[in-house]
Amino acid sequence: MSSPEQIIAIVMDDKTYNVSKSKLIEKSDYFRALYSSGMRESGEDSVQLQGLSVPGLELVLEFINTSKVQVVNETLEDLIETASFLQVTSILKLLLSEIRQDNCVELYNLSEIYGTHDLRNACLKFMTCHYHPMLRRSEFRSLPSSLRNHVREMRMKGTATLVAIGDFIGTCLDLADQDEPWSMLRYGELEQRWKPLANNLPSDMVNVRGYGSAVLDNYLFIVGGYRMTSQEISAAHCYNPCRNEWNQVAPLNQKRSNFKLLAVSGKLYAVGGQCLGTVECYSPEQDWWTCVSSLPDPLAEFSACECQGMIYVMGGYTARDRNTSVLRYCPSSDAWTVFSSCSAHVRKQQMLSVEDTIYLVGGYTHELGPERRRASQTEDMLTVQSYNVTTGEWLHLKENTSKSGLNLTCTLHNDGIYIMSRDVSLPTSLEHRVFLKYNIFSDAWEAFRRFPALGQNMLLCSLYLPNVL
């Protein structure tokens, strides 16, 4: 016949709680140590506690009795304080799965007070994975700026990876035994082959053309564009690699396509568009777009990029003439100025920057001066030019005469500019099937033999993917 369960009376202030001794030993390191210590108290039927909150003690004893606990924001501190004092580690582990946007900051602060390191790290990871939604919470914005910066930097702790997005046709060339076409691929640089990313574009983004794209805080944004029916849209989506998921964010105020989307100092700027000179700014803190100063003139076929916290716009056409001005937008003063002028007319280039140097890839270049040293149009070869915003120096860099410079997508990745064709079908000639790297330090080209897939509307970008993907 089994011996009856010994009950211990837990006494605090004027309240008494009866709890099974075996459960106290099972769930609490504090009581386990007490009852194995050999001290006088270990042989008594009651334990006197002091300095704890009644709500906290009741929650912890409820967990010891039932293995269940109610986690609500109002009693978080009571729960963590008591669980930490009584060393009920299973409650602290349970809290790891209870982290939400509305309690994450409080849980982080409490983990700092009570030295619960696993909970602290889990809160940091949660804030990192949900960085932009957390920016919208006042309690997160009240954290020290050094901590907020640390959370943002943690988003870049994964592996920098080339990602291709597009309307891929049929089976990807380097993917075996694949039943369905993927719309997101990642490039394995060691294996030199493309692999599916375990996600696809949301259905309402398929067959959208002329959209703007930019990477901000390791989120990929795809904004605006037009559907195949030629209807422009204002929708905005972002892909979060940390969670491998797409979310819709606030739409543009104005439908626009064939515009430039640029990430500058923690914000996004949608510049121009088809017959548009307007500019909108997206703040992830507000999840909202606001109108800022318009371009001096609406432009078509122009190029743009961010460089040292400014936006630079080059080339294209106004309604009257070629644009040969280099325009610069300063976000702090919300003003456009004519920064410089070009001796050549450029259009449809892809533009990127490294430090104070802007790189223009592909497109058309038309020399305007009388001392024309080059062909008037460089549309039959892939060229790279650079423009230094500090010195004003233009350089014509390495040409790739075997590849076309039209209809490209580019991204900065590690030590080079990776360049890929936007549209490739079976009849596409080899010079229009582009997957190259231009090394900006050695002024040299590197060709890759593994083109990702046949497809259209492809976008190449560089994202930090978690190492578990």
CSV table of C-alpha atoms in Angstrom, one decimal:
chain,number,residue,atom,x,y,z
A,1,MET,CA,0.0,0.0,0.0
A,2,SER,CA,1.5,3.4,-1.1
A,3,SER,CA,2.2,6.0,1.6
A,4,PRO,CA,-0.1,9.0,1.6
A,5,GLU,CA,1.1,12.1,-0.3
A,6,GLN,CA,2.8,14.5,2.0
A,7,ILE,CA,1.4,18.0,1.9
A,8,ILE,CA,3.5,21.1,2.6
A,9,ALA,CA,1.9,24.3,3.9
A,10,ILE,CA,3.4,27.3,2.1
A,11,VAL,CA,2.9,30.3,4.3
A,12,MET,CA,3.3,33.9,3.3
A,13,ASP,CA,1.9,36.9,5.2
A,14,ASP,CA,-1.5,35.7,6.4
A,15,LYS,CA,-2.1,33.2,3.6
A,16,THR,CA,-1.4,29.5,3.5
A,17,TYR,CA,-1.3,27.3,0.4
A,18,ASN,CA,-1.2,23.5,0.6
A,19,VAL,CA,1.0,21.9,-2.1
A,20,SER,CA,2.3,18.3,-2.7
A,21,LYS,CA,5.9,17.9,-1.4
A,22,SER,CA,6.8,15.7,-4.4
A,23,LYS,CA,5.6,18.3,-6.9
A,24,LEU,CA,7.5,21.0,-5.1
A,25,ILE,CA,10.7,18.9,-5.4
A,26,GLU,CA,9.9,18.0,-9.0
A,27,LYS,CA,9.2,21.5,-10.3
A,28,SER,CA,11.3,23.8,-8.0
A,29,ASP,CA,15.1,23.8,-7.7
A,30,TYR,CA,14.6,25.9,-4.5
A,31,PHE,CA,12.5,23.3,-2.8
A,32,ARG,CA,14.6,20.4,-4.2
A,33,ALA,CA,17.7,22.0,-2.5
A,34,LEU,CA,15.8,22.7,0.7
A,35,TYR,CA,14.5,19.1,1.1
A,36,SER,CA,17.9,17.6,0.4
A,37,SER,CA,19.9,20.0,2.6
A,38,GLY,CA,19.4,18.2,5.9
A,39,MET,CA,18.6,21.5,7.6
A,40,ARG,CA,15.9,21.6,10.3
A,41,GLU,CA,13.4,23.3,8.0
A,42,SER,CA,13.6,20.3,5.6
A,43,GLY,CA,11.8,18.1,8.1
A,44,GLU,CA,8.9,20.5,8.8
A,45,ASP,CA,5.4,20.4,7.2
A,46,SER,CA,5.4,24.1,6.5
A,47,VAL,CA,7.6,26.7,4.8
A,48,GLN,CA,7.6,30.4,5.5
A,49,LEU,CA,8.2,32.7,2.5
A,50,GLN,CA,8.7,36.5,2.5
A,51,GLY,CA,9.1,39.3,0.1
A,52,LEU,CA,7.2,37.8,-2.8
A,53,SER,CA,4.0,39.0,-4.3
A,54,VAL,CA,0.8,37.1,-3.7
A,55,PRO,CA,-0.3,37.1,-7.3
A,56,GLY,CA,3.2,35.8,-8.3
A,57,LEU,CA,3.2,33.1,-5.7
A,58,GLU,CA,-0.3,31.9,-6.6
A,59,LEU,CA,0.6,31.7,-10.3
A,60,VAL,CA,3.7,29.7,-9.6
A,61,LEU,CA,2.0,27.3,-7.1
A,62,GLU,CA,-0.8,26.8,-9.6
A,63,PHE,CA,1.9,25.8,-12.2
A,64,ILE,CA,3.5,23.4,-9.6
A,65,ASN,CA,0.1,21.8,-9.0
A,66,THR,CA,-1.2,21.7,-12.5
A,67,SER,CA,1.7,22.3,-14.9
A,68,LYS,CA,-0.3,25.2,-16.3
A,69,VAL,CA,0.0,28.9,-15.8
A,70,GLN,CA,-1.9,31.9,-17.1
A,71,VAL,CA,0.5,34.4,-18.8
A,72,VAL,CA,-1.0,37.9,-18.9
A,73,ASN,CA,0.8,41.2,-19.2
A,74,GLU,CA,-0.5,42.5,-15.8
A,75,THR,CA,1.2,39.8,-13.7
A,76,LEU,CA,4.3,39.2,-15.8
A,77,GLU,CA,6.7,40.7,-13.3
A,78,ASP,CA,5.1,38.9,-10.4
A,79,LEU,CA,5.4,35.6,-12.3
A,80,ILE,CA,9.0,36.0,-13.3
A,81,GLU,CA,10.1,37.4,-9.9
A,82,THR,CA,8.6,34.4,-8.1
A,83,ALA,CA,9.6,31.8,-10.7
A,84,SER,CA,13.2,33.1,-10.5
A,85,PHE,CA,13.3,33.1,-6.7
A,86,LEU,CA,11.8,29.6,-6.4
A,87,GLN,CA,13.9,28.5,-9.4
A,88,VAL,CA,11.0,27.0,-11.3
A,89,THR,CA,12.9,26.9,-14.6
A,90,SER,CA,10.1,25.2,-16.5
A,91,ILE,CA,8.0,28.3,-16.1
A,92,LEU,CA,10.8,30.4,-17.5
A,93,LYS,CA,11.1,28.0,-20.4
A,94,LEU,CA,7.4,28.1,-21.0
A,95,LEU,CA,7.6,31.9,-21.3
A,96,LEU,CA,9.9,31.4,-24.3
A,97,SER,CA,6.9,30.3,-26.3
A,98,GLU,CA,4.7,33.1,-24.9
A,99,ILE,CA,6.6,36.1,-26.4
A,100,ARG,CA,4.4,38.4,-28.4
A,101,GLN,CA,4.7,41.9,-29.8
A,102,ASP,CA,2.7,43.3,-26.9
A,103,ASN,CA,4.8,41.8,-24.1
A,104,CYS,CA,8.3,41.4,-25.7
A,105,VAL,CA,9.8,44.6,-24.4
A,106,GLU,CA,8.5,44.0,-20.9
A,107,LEU,CA,9.7,40.4,-20.9
A,108,TYR,CA,13.1,41.6,-22.1
A,109,ASN,CA,13.3,44.2,-19.3
A,110,LEU,CA,12.3,41.7,-16.7
A,111,SER,CA,14.8,39.2,-18.0
A,112,GLU,CA,17.5,41.8,-17.5
A,113,ILE,CA,16.3,42.5,-13.9
A,114,TYR,CA,16.1,38.8,-12.9
A,115,GLY,CA,19.0,37.5,-14.9
A,116,THR,CA,17.0,35.0,-17.0
A,117,HIS,CA,19.4,34.8,-19.9
A,118,ASP,CA,17.5,32.4,-22.1
A,119,LEU,CA,14.4,34.6,-21.9
A,120,ARG,CA,16.6,37.7,-22.7
A,121,ASN,CA,18.0,36.0,-25.8
A,122,ALA,CA,14.6,34.8,-26.9
A,123,CYS,CA,13.2,38.3,-26.6
A,124,LEU,CA,16.1,39.7,-28.6
A,125,LYS,CA,15.6,37.1,-31.3
A,126,PHE,CA,11.8,37.9,-31.4
A,127,MET,CA,12.5,41.7,-31.7
A,128,THR,CA,15.0,40.9,-34.5
A,129,CYS,CA,12.6,38.7,-36.4
A,130,HIS,CA,9.7,41.3,-36.0
A,131,TYR,CA,11.9,44.4,-36.3
A,132,HIS,CA,9.6,46.7,-38.3
A,133,PRO,CA,6.4,45.8,-36.4
A,134,MET,CA,8.4,46.4,-33.2
A,135,LEU,CA,9.4,49.8,-34.5
A,136,ARG,CA,5.8,50.8,-34.4
A,137,ARG,CA,5.5,50.1,-30.7
A,138,SER,CA,6.3,53.0,-28.3
A,139,GLU,CA,7.8,50.8,-25.6
A,140,PHE,CA,10.3,49.5,-28.2
A,141,ARG,CA,11.2,53.0,-29.3
A,142,SER,CA,11.8,53.9,-25.6
A,143,LEU,CA,14.6,51.3,-25.4
A,144,PRO,CA,18.1,52.7,-25.5
A,145,SER,CA,19.2,53.4,-29.1
A,146,SER,CA,22.2,51.1,-28.7
A,147,LEU,CA,19.9,48.2,-28.0
A,148,ARG,CA,17.6,49.1,-30.9
A,149,ASN,CA,20.7,49.3,-33.2
A,150,HIS,CA,21.8,45.9,-31.9
A,151,VAL,CA,18.5,44.4,-32.7
A,152,ARG,CA,18.7,45.8,-36.2
A,153,GLU,CA,22.2,44.5,-36.7
A,154,MET,CA,21.2,41.1,-35.6
A,155,ARG,CA,19.0,40.9,-38.7
A,156,MET,CA,22.2,40.8,-40.8
A,157,LYS,CA,23.7,37.9,-38.8
A,158,GLY,CA,22.8,35.2,-41.3
A,159,THR,CA,24.5,34.3,-44.6
A,160,ALA,CA,24.5,36.9,-47.4
A,161,THR,CA,22.7,35.1,-50.2
A,162,LEU,CA,21.7,35.9,-53.8
A,163,VAL,CA,18.0,35.6,-54.2
A,164,ALA,CA,16.1,35.6,-57.5
A,165,ILE,CA,12.4,36.3,-57.7
A,166,GLY,CA,10.4,36.0,-60.9
A,167,ASP,CA,7.8,34.3,-63.0
A,168,PHE,CA,9.9,31.3,-63.7
A,169,ILE,CA,8.6,29.1,-66.5
A,170,GLY,CA,8.3,25.4,-65.9
A,171,THR,CA,11.1,23.5,-64.1
A,172,CYS,CA,14.2,25.5,-63.1
A,173,LEU,CA,17.2,24.4,-65.1
A,174,ASP,CA,19.2,23.3,-62.0
A,175,LEU,CA,16.4,21.9,-59.9
A,176,ALA,CA,15.7,18.2,-60.3
A,177,ASP,CA,12.3,16.4,-59.8
A,178,GLN,CA,10.3,19.6,-59.3
A,179,ASP,CA,6.6,19.4,-59.9
A,180,GLU,CA,5.7,23.1,-59.5
A,181,PRO,CA,7.4,26.2,-60.7
A,182,TRP,CA,9.0,28.3,-57.9
A,183,SER,CA,8.9,32.1,-57.8
A,184,MET,CA,11.8,32.4,-55.3
A,185,LEU,CA,15.3,30.9,-55.6
A,186,ARG,CA,18.5,31.2,-53.7
A,187,TYR,CA,22.0,30.7,-55.1
A,188,GLY,CA,24.3,28.3,-53.3
A,189,GLU,CA,27.7,29.7,-54.1
A,190,LEU,CA,29.7,26.7,-52.9
A,191,GLU,CA,27.7,24.3,-55.1
A,192,GLN,CA,27.2,26.9,-57.8
A,193,ARG,CA,23.6,26.0,-58.3
A,194,TRP,CA,20.2,27.5,-57.6
A,195,LYS,CA,17.8,26.0,-55.1
A,196,PRO,CA,14.2,26.8,-54.2
A,197,LEU,CA,13.5,29.1,-51.3
A,198,ALA,CA,10.8,27.5,-49.3
A,199,ASN,CA,8.3,30.2,-50.1
A,200,ASN,CA,6.6,31.7,-53.2
A,201,LEU,CA,5.3,35.2,-54.1
A,202,PRO,CA,1.8,36.0,-52.8
A,203,SER,CA,-0.8,35.3,-55.5
A,204,ASP,CA,-1.7,39.0,-56.0
A,205,MET,CA,2.0,39.8,-56.9
A,206,VAL,CA,2.2,37.3,-59.7
A,207,ASN,CA,2.4,38.8,-63.2
A,208,VAL,CA,3.0,42.3,-61.9
A,209,ARG,CA,5.5,44.3,-64.0
A,210,GLY,CA,7.3,47.6,-63.6
A,211,TYR,CA,7.4,47.4,-59.8
A,212,GLY,CA,9.9,49.1,-57.5
A,213,SER,CA,12.1,47.0,-55.3
A,214,ALA,CA,14.5,47.8,-52.5
A,215,VAL,CA,16.0,46.1,-49.4
A,216,LEU,CA,15.6,47.9,-46.1
A,217,ASP,CA,16.8,46.5,-42.8
A,218,ASN,CA,17.0,43.0,-44.5
A,219,TYR,CA,13.4,43.2,-45.6
A,220,LEU,CA,12.8,43.0,-49.4
A,221,PHE,CA,10.1,45.4,-50.5
A,222,ILE,CA,8.2,45.1,-53.8
A,223,VAL,CA,5.9,48.1,-54.4
A,224,GLY,CA,3.5,49.3,-57.1
A,225,GLY,CA,3.8,48.3,-60.8
A,226,TYR,CA,1.2,47.3,-63.2
A,227,ARG,CA,-0.7,44.1,-64.0
A,228,MET,CA,-0.7,42.5,-67.4
A,229,THR,CA,-4.1,44.3,-68.0
A,230,SER,CA,-1.9,47.5,-67.9
A,231,GLN,CA,-3.7,48.6,-64.7
A,232,GLU,CA,-1.3,50.3,-62.3
A,233,ILE,CA,-1.4,49.3,-58.7
A,234,SER,CA,-0.3,50.9,-55.4
A,235,ALA,CA,0.1,47.7,-53.3
A,236,ALA,CA,3.2,47.2,-51.2
A,237,HIS,CA,4.6,43.8,-49.9
A,238,CYS,CA,7.7,42.9,-48.0
A,239,TYR,CA,9.5,39.7,-47.6
A,240,ASN,CA,11.1,38.9,-44.2
A,241,PRO,CA,13.9,36.4,-44.5
A,242,CYS,CA,14.0,35.9,-40.7
A,243,ARG,CA,10.5,34.4,-40.8
A,244,ASN,CA,10.5,33.3,-44.5
A,245,GLU,CA,7.2,35.1,-45.0
A,246,TRP,CA,5.6,37.8,-47.1
A,247,ASN,CA,3.4,40.5,-45.5
A,248,GLN,CA,1.4,43.4,-47.0
A,249,VAL,CA,2.3,46.9,-45.8
A,250,ALA,CA,0.6,50.2,-46.4
A,251,PRO,CA,0.0,50.9,-50.1
A,252,LEU,CA,1.4,53.9,-51.9
A,253,ASN,CA,-0.8,57.1,-51.9
A,254,GLN,CA,-0.5,57.2,-55.7
A,255,LYS,CA,-0.5,54.2,-58.1
A,256,ARG,CA,2.8,54.2,-60.0
A,257,SER,CA,4.9,51.9,-62.2
A,258,ASN,CA,8.4,52.1,-63.8
A,259,PHE,CA,9.6,54.1,-60.9
A,260,LYS,CA,12.6,53.8,-58.5
A,261,LEU,CA,12.3,52.5,-55.0
A,262,LEU,CA,15.3,53.4,-52.8
A,263,ALA,CA,16.3,52.7,-49.2
A,264,VAL,CA,17.8,55.8,-47.5
A,265,SER,CA,18.5,56.2,-43.8
A,266,GLY,CA,15.9,53.8,-42.6
A,267,LYS,CA,13.2,54.9,-45.0
A,268,LEU,CA,12.0,54.0,-48.5
A,269,TYR,CA,11.5,56.6,-51.3
A,270,ALA,CA,9.3,55.9,-54.3
A,271,VAL,CA,10.7,58.3,-57.0
A,272,GLY,CA,8.8,59.2,-60.1
A,273,GLY,CA,7.1,56.8,-62.4
A,274,GLN,CA,5.2,56.6,-65.7
A,275,CYS,CA,4.4,60.3,-66.4
A,276,LEU,CA,4.9,61.1,-62.7
A,277,GLY,CA,7.3,63.5,-60.9
A,278,THR,CA,6.0,62.9,-57.4
A,279,VAL,CA,8.0,61.3,-54.6
A,280,GLU,CA,6.7,59.4,-51.6
A,281,CYS,CA,8.5,58.4,-48.4
A,282,TYR,CA,7.7,55.2,-46.4
A,283,SER,CA,8.5,55.1,-42.7
A,284,PRO,CA,8.4,51.6,-41.2
A,285,GLU,CA,7.8,53.1,-37.8
A,286,GLN,CA,4.4,54.5,-39.0
A,287,ASP,CA,3.8,51.9,-41.8
A,288,TRP,CA,2.7,54.9,-43.9
A,289,TRP,CA,3.7,56.8,-47.0
A,290,THR,CA,3.9,60.6,-47.0
A,291,CYS,CA,4.5,62.9,-50.0
A,292,VAL,CA,7.8,64.7,-50.2
A,293,SER,CA,9.2,67.2,-52.7
A,294,SER,CA,8.7,66.2,-56.3
A,295,LEU,CA,11.3,65.8,-59.0
A,296,PRO,CA,12.0,69.1,-60.8
A,297,ASP,CA,10.5,67.4,-63.9
A,298,PRO,CA,8.8,64.1,-64.5
A,299,LEU,CA,11.3,61.7,-66.1
A,300,ALA,CA,11.1,58.6,-68.2
A,301,GLU,CA,13.8,55.8,-68.5
A,302,PHE,CA,15.8,57.5,-65.7
A,303,SER,CA,18.2,55.8,-63.2
A,304,ALA,CA,18.5,56.4,-59.5
A,305,CYS,CA,20.3,55.1,-56.4
A,306,GLU,CA,21.2,56.1,-52.8
A,307,CYS,CA,24.7,57.3,-52.1
A,308,GLN,CA,25.9,58.5,-48.7
A,309,GLY,CA,22.4,59.2,-47.5
A,310,MET,CA,21.4,61.2,-50.6
A,311,ILE,CA,19.3,60.2,-53.7
A,312,TYR,CA,21.0,60.7,-57.1
A,313,VAL,CA,18.9,60.6,-60.3
A,314,MET,CA,20.6,60.5,-63.7
A,315,GLY,CA,19.5,60.4,-67.4
A,316,GLY,CA,16.2,59.6,-69.0
A,317,TYR,CA,13.9,62.1,-70.7
A,318,THR,CA,11.8,65.0,-69.6
A,319,ALA,CA,8.7,65.8,-71.6
A,320,ARG,CA,10.8,68.2,-73.8
A,321,ASP,CA,14.4,66.9,-74.0
A,322,ARG,CA,17.1,64.6,-72.8
A,323,ASN,CA,18.0,64.9,-69.1
A,324,THR,CA,21.7,65.5,-68.8
A,325,SER,CA,21.6,66.8,-65.2
A,326,VAL,CA,22.6,64.8,-62.2
A,327,LEU,CA,19.8,65.5,-59.6
A,328,ARG,CA,20.4,65.1,-55.9
A,329,TYR,CA,17.7,64.9,-53.2
A,330,CYS,CA,18.6,65.6,-49.6
A,331,PRO,CA,16.1,63.9,-47.2
A,332,SER,CA,16.9,66.2,-44.2
A,333,SER,CA,16.1,69.4,-46.2
A,334,ASP,CA,13.5,67.7,-48.5
A,335,ALA,CA,14.9,69.5,-51.5
A,336,TRP,CA,16.1,68.6,-55.0
A,337,THR,CA,19.1,70.3,-56.5
A,338,VAL,CA,21.0,70.0,-59.8
A,339,PHE,CA,24.2,68.5,-58.5
A,340,SER,CA,26.1,68.2,-61.8
A,341,SER,CA,25.8,67.7,-65.5
A,342,CYS,CA,26.8,64.8,-67.8
A,343,SER,CA,28.8,65.0,-71.0
A,344,ALA,CA,26.8,61.9,-72.1
A,345,HIS,CA,23.1,61.1,-72.1
A,346,VAL,CA,22.3,57.9,-70.2
A,347,ARG,CA,19.1,55.9,-69.9
A,348,LYS,CA,17.8,52.6,-68.6
A,349,GLN,CA,21.0,52.0,-66.6
A,350,GLN,CA,21.0,50.1,-63.4
A,351,MET,CA,22.5,52.2,-60.6
A,352,LEU,CA,24.2,51.2,-57.4
A,353,SER,CA,26.7,52.8,-55.0
A,354,VAL,CA,29.7,51.8,-52.9
A,355,GLU,CA,30.8,54.5,-50.5
A,356,ASP,CA,31.1,57.7,-52.6
A,357,THR,CA,31.1,56.0,-56.0
A,358,ILE,CA,28.0,55.3,-58.1
A,359,TYR,CA,28.1,52.5,-60.7
A,360,LEU,CA,26.0,52.5,-63.8
A,361,VAL,CA,25.5,49.1,-65.4
A,362,GLY,CA,24.2,48.5,-68.9
A,363,GLY,CA,21.6,50.6,-70.6
A,364,TYR,CA,22.2,53.1,-73.3
A,365,THR,CA,24.9,55.8,-73.4
A,366,HIS,CA,24.9,58.6,-76.0
A,367,GLU,CA,28.0,60.8,-76.1
A,368,LEU,CA,27.1,64.4,-76.6
A,369,GLY,CA,30.4,66.2,-76.9
A,370,PRO,CA,32.3,66.9,-80.1
A,371,GLU,CA,35.2,64.8,-79.0
A,372,ARG,CA,33.2,61.5,-79.2
A,373,ARG,CA,35.6,58.7,-78.4
A,374,ARG,CA,33.0,56.0,-78.3
A,375,ALA,CA,30.1,54.7,-80.4
A,376,SER,CA,27.1,57.0,-80.0
A,377,GLN,CA,25.0,54.0,-78.6
A,378,THR,CA,26.5,51.3,-76.4
A,379,GLU,CA,23.3,49.2,-76.6
A,380,ASP,CA,25.0,46.1,-78.0
A,381,MET,CA,27.4,45.5,-75.1
A,382,LEU,CA,27.4,45.4,-71.3
A,383,THR,CA,29.3,48.4,-69.9
A,384,VAL,CA,30.0,49.6,-66.4
A,385,GLN,CA,30.6,53.3,-65.7
A,386,SER,CA,31.4,54.9,-62.4
A,387,TYR,CA,30.8,58.4,-61.1
A,388,ASN,CA,32.4,59.7,-57.9
A,389,VAL,CA,30.1,62.1,-56.1
A,390,THR,CA,33.1,63.6,-54.2
A,391,THR,CA,35.4,64.3,-57.1
A,392,GLY,CA,32.9,64.4,-60.0
A,393,GLU,CA,35.1,62.0,-62.0
A,394,TRP,CA,33.4,59.7,-64.6
A,395,LEU,CA,35.2,56.5,-65.6
A,396,HIS,CA,34.3,54.0,-68.3
A,397,LEU,CA,35.2,50.7,-66.8
A,398,LYS,CA,35.3,47.2,-68.1
A,399,GLU,CA,33.1,46.2,-71.1
A,400,ASN,CA,31.7,42.8,-71.7
A,401,THR,CA,31.3,42.7,-75.5
A,402,SER,CA,29.8,39.3,-75.5
A,403,LYS,CA,26.8,40.3,-73.5
A,404,SER,CA,23.9,42.7,-73.9
A,405,GLY,CA,23.5,45.5,-71.5
A,406,LEU,CA,19.7,45.8,-71.8
A,407,ASN,CA,16.9,44.5,-69.6
A,408,LEU,CA,19.0,43.6,-66.6
A,409,THR,CA,18.6,43.3,-62.9
A,410,CYS,CA,21.6,44.0,-60.6
A,411,THR,CA,22.5,43.8,-56.9
A,412,LEU,CA,25.5,44.5,-54.8
A,413,HIS,CA,26.6,41.2,-53.1
A,414,ASN,CA,29.9,40.7,-51.2
A,415,ASP,CA,32.7,42.2,-53.4
A,416,GLY,CA,30.9,42.7,-56.6
A,417,ILE,CA,27.9,43.7,-58.7
A,418,TYR,CA,25.8,40.6,-59.7
A,419,ILE,CA,24.0,41.1,-63.0
A,420,MET,CA,21.2,38.9,-64.4
A,421,SER,CA,18.8,39.1,-67.3
A,422,ARG,CA,15.2,40.0,-66.4
A,423,ASP,CA,13.6,37.9,-69.1
A,424,VAL,CA,14.9,34.7,-70.6
A,425,SER,CA,13.0,32.3,-72.8
A,426,LEU,CA,14.1,29.3,-74.9
A,427,PRO,CA,14.8,31.3,-78.1
A,428,THR,CA,16.8,33.9,-76.1
A,429,SER,CA,20.3,34.2,-77.6
A,430,LEU,CA,23.3,33.7,-75.4
A,431,GLU,CA,24.3,37.3,-75.3
A,432,HIS,CA,20.9,38.1,-73.7
A,433,ARG,CA,21.2,35.3,-71.2
A,434,VAL,CA,23.2,37.1,-68.6
A,435,PHE,CA,24.4,35.9,-65.2
A,436,LEU,CA,27.7,37.7,-64.4
A,437,LYS,CA,29.6,39.3,-61.6
A,438,TYR,CA,31.6,42.5,-62.0
A,439,ASN,CA,34.3,42.8,-59.3
A,440,ILE,CA,34.4,46.4,-58.4
A,441,PHE,CA,37.9,46.1,-56.8
A,442,SER,CA,39.7,44.3,-59.7
A,443,ASP,CA,37.6,45.8,-62.6
A,444,ALA,CA,37.1,42.2,-63.9
A,445,TRP,CA,34.2,40.1,-65.1
A,446,GLU,CA,33.3,36.6,-63.9
A,447,ALA,CA,30.7,34.5,-65.7
A,448,PHE,CA,28.5,31.9,-64.1
A,449,ARG,CA,27.4,28.9,-66.1
A,450,ARG,CA,24.3,28.2,-64.0
A,451,PHE,CA,21.6,30.5,-65.1
A,452,PRO,CA,18.7,30.1,-62.6
A,453,ALA,CA,15.8,29.4,-64.9
A,454,LEU,CA,13.7,30.3,-67.9
A,455,GLY,CA,11.4,33.1,-66.9
A,456,GLN,CA,10.3,36.6,-67.0
A,457,ASN,CA,10.2,39.7,-64.8
A,458,MET,CA,13.2,38.4,-62.7
A,459,LEU,CA,14.6,40.4,-59.8
A,460,LEU,CA,18.0,39.8,-58.3
A,461,CYS,CA,18.7,40.9,-54.7
A,462,SER,CA,21.0,40.1,-51.8
A,463,LEU,CA,19.5,39.1,-48.4
A,464,TYR,CA,20.8,37.7,-45.2
A,465,LEU,CA,19.2,34.4,-44.8
A,466,PRO,CA,19.1,32.6,-41.4
A,467,ASN,CA,21.6,29.7,-41.5
A,468,VAL,CA,18.8,27.2,-40.8
A,469,LEU,CA,17.0,27.9,-44.0
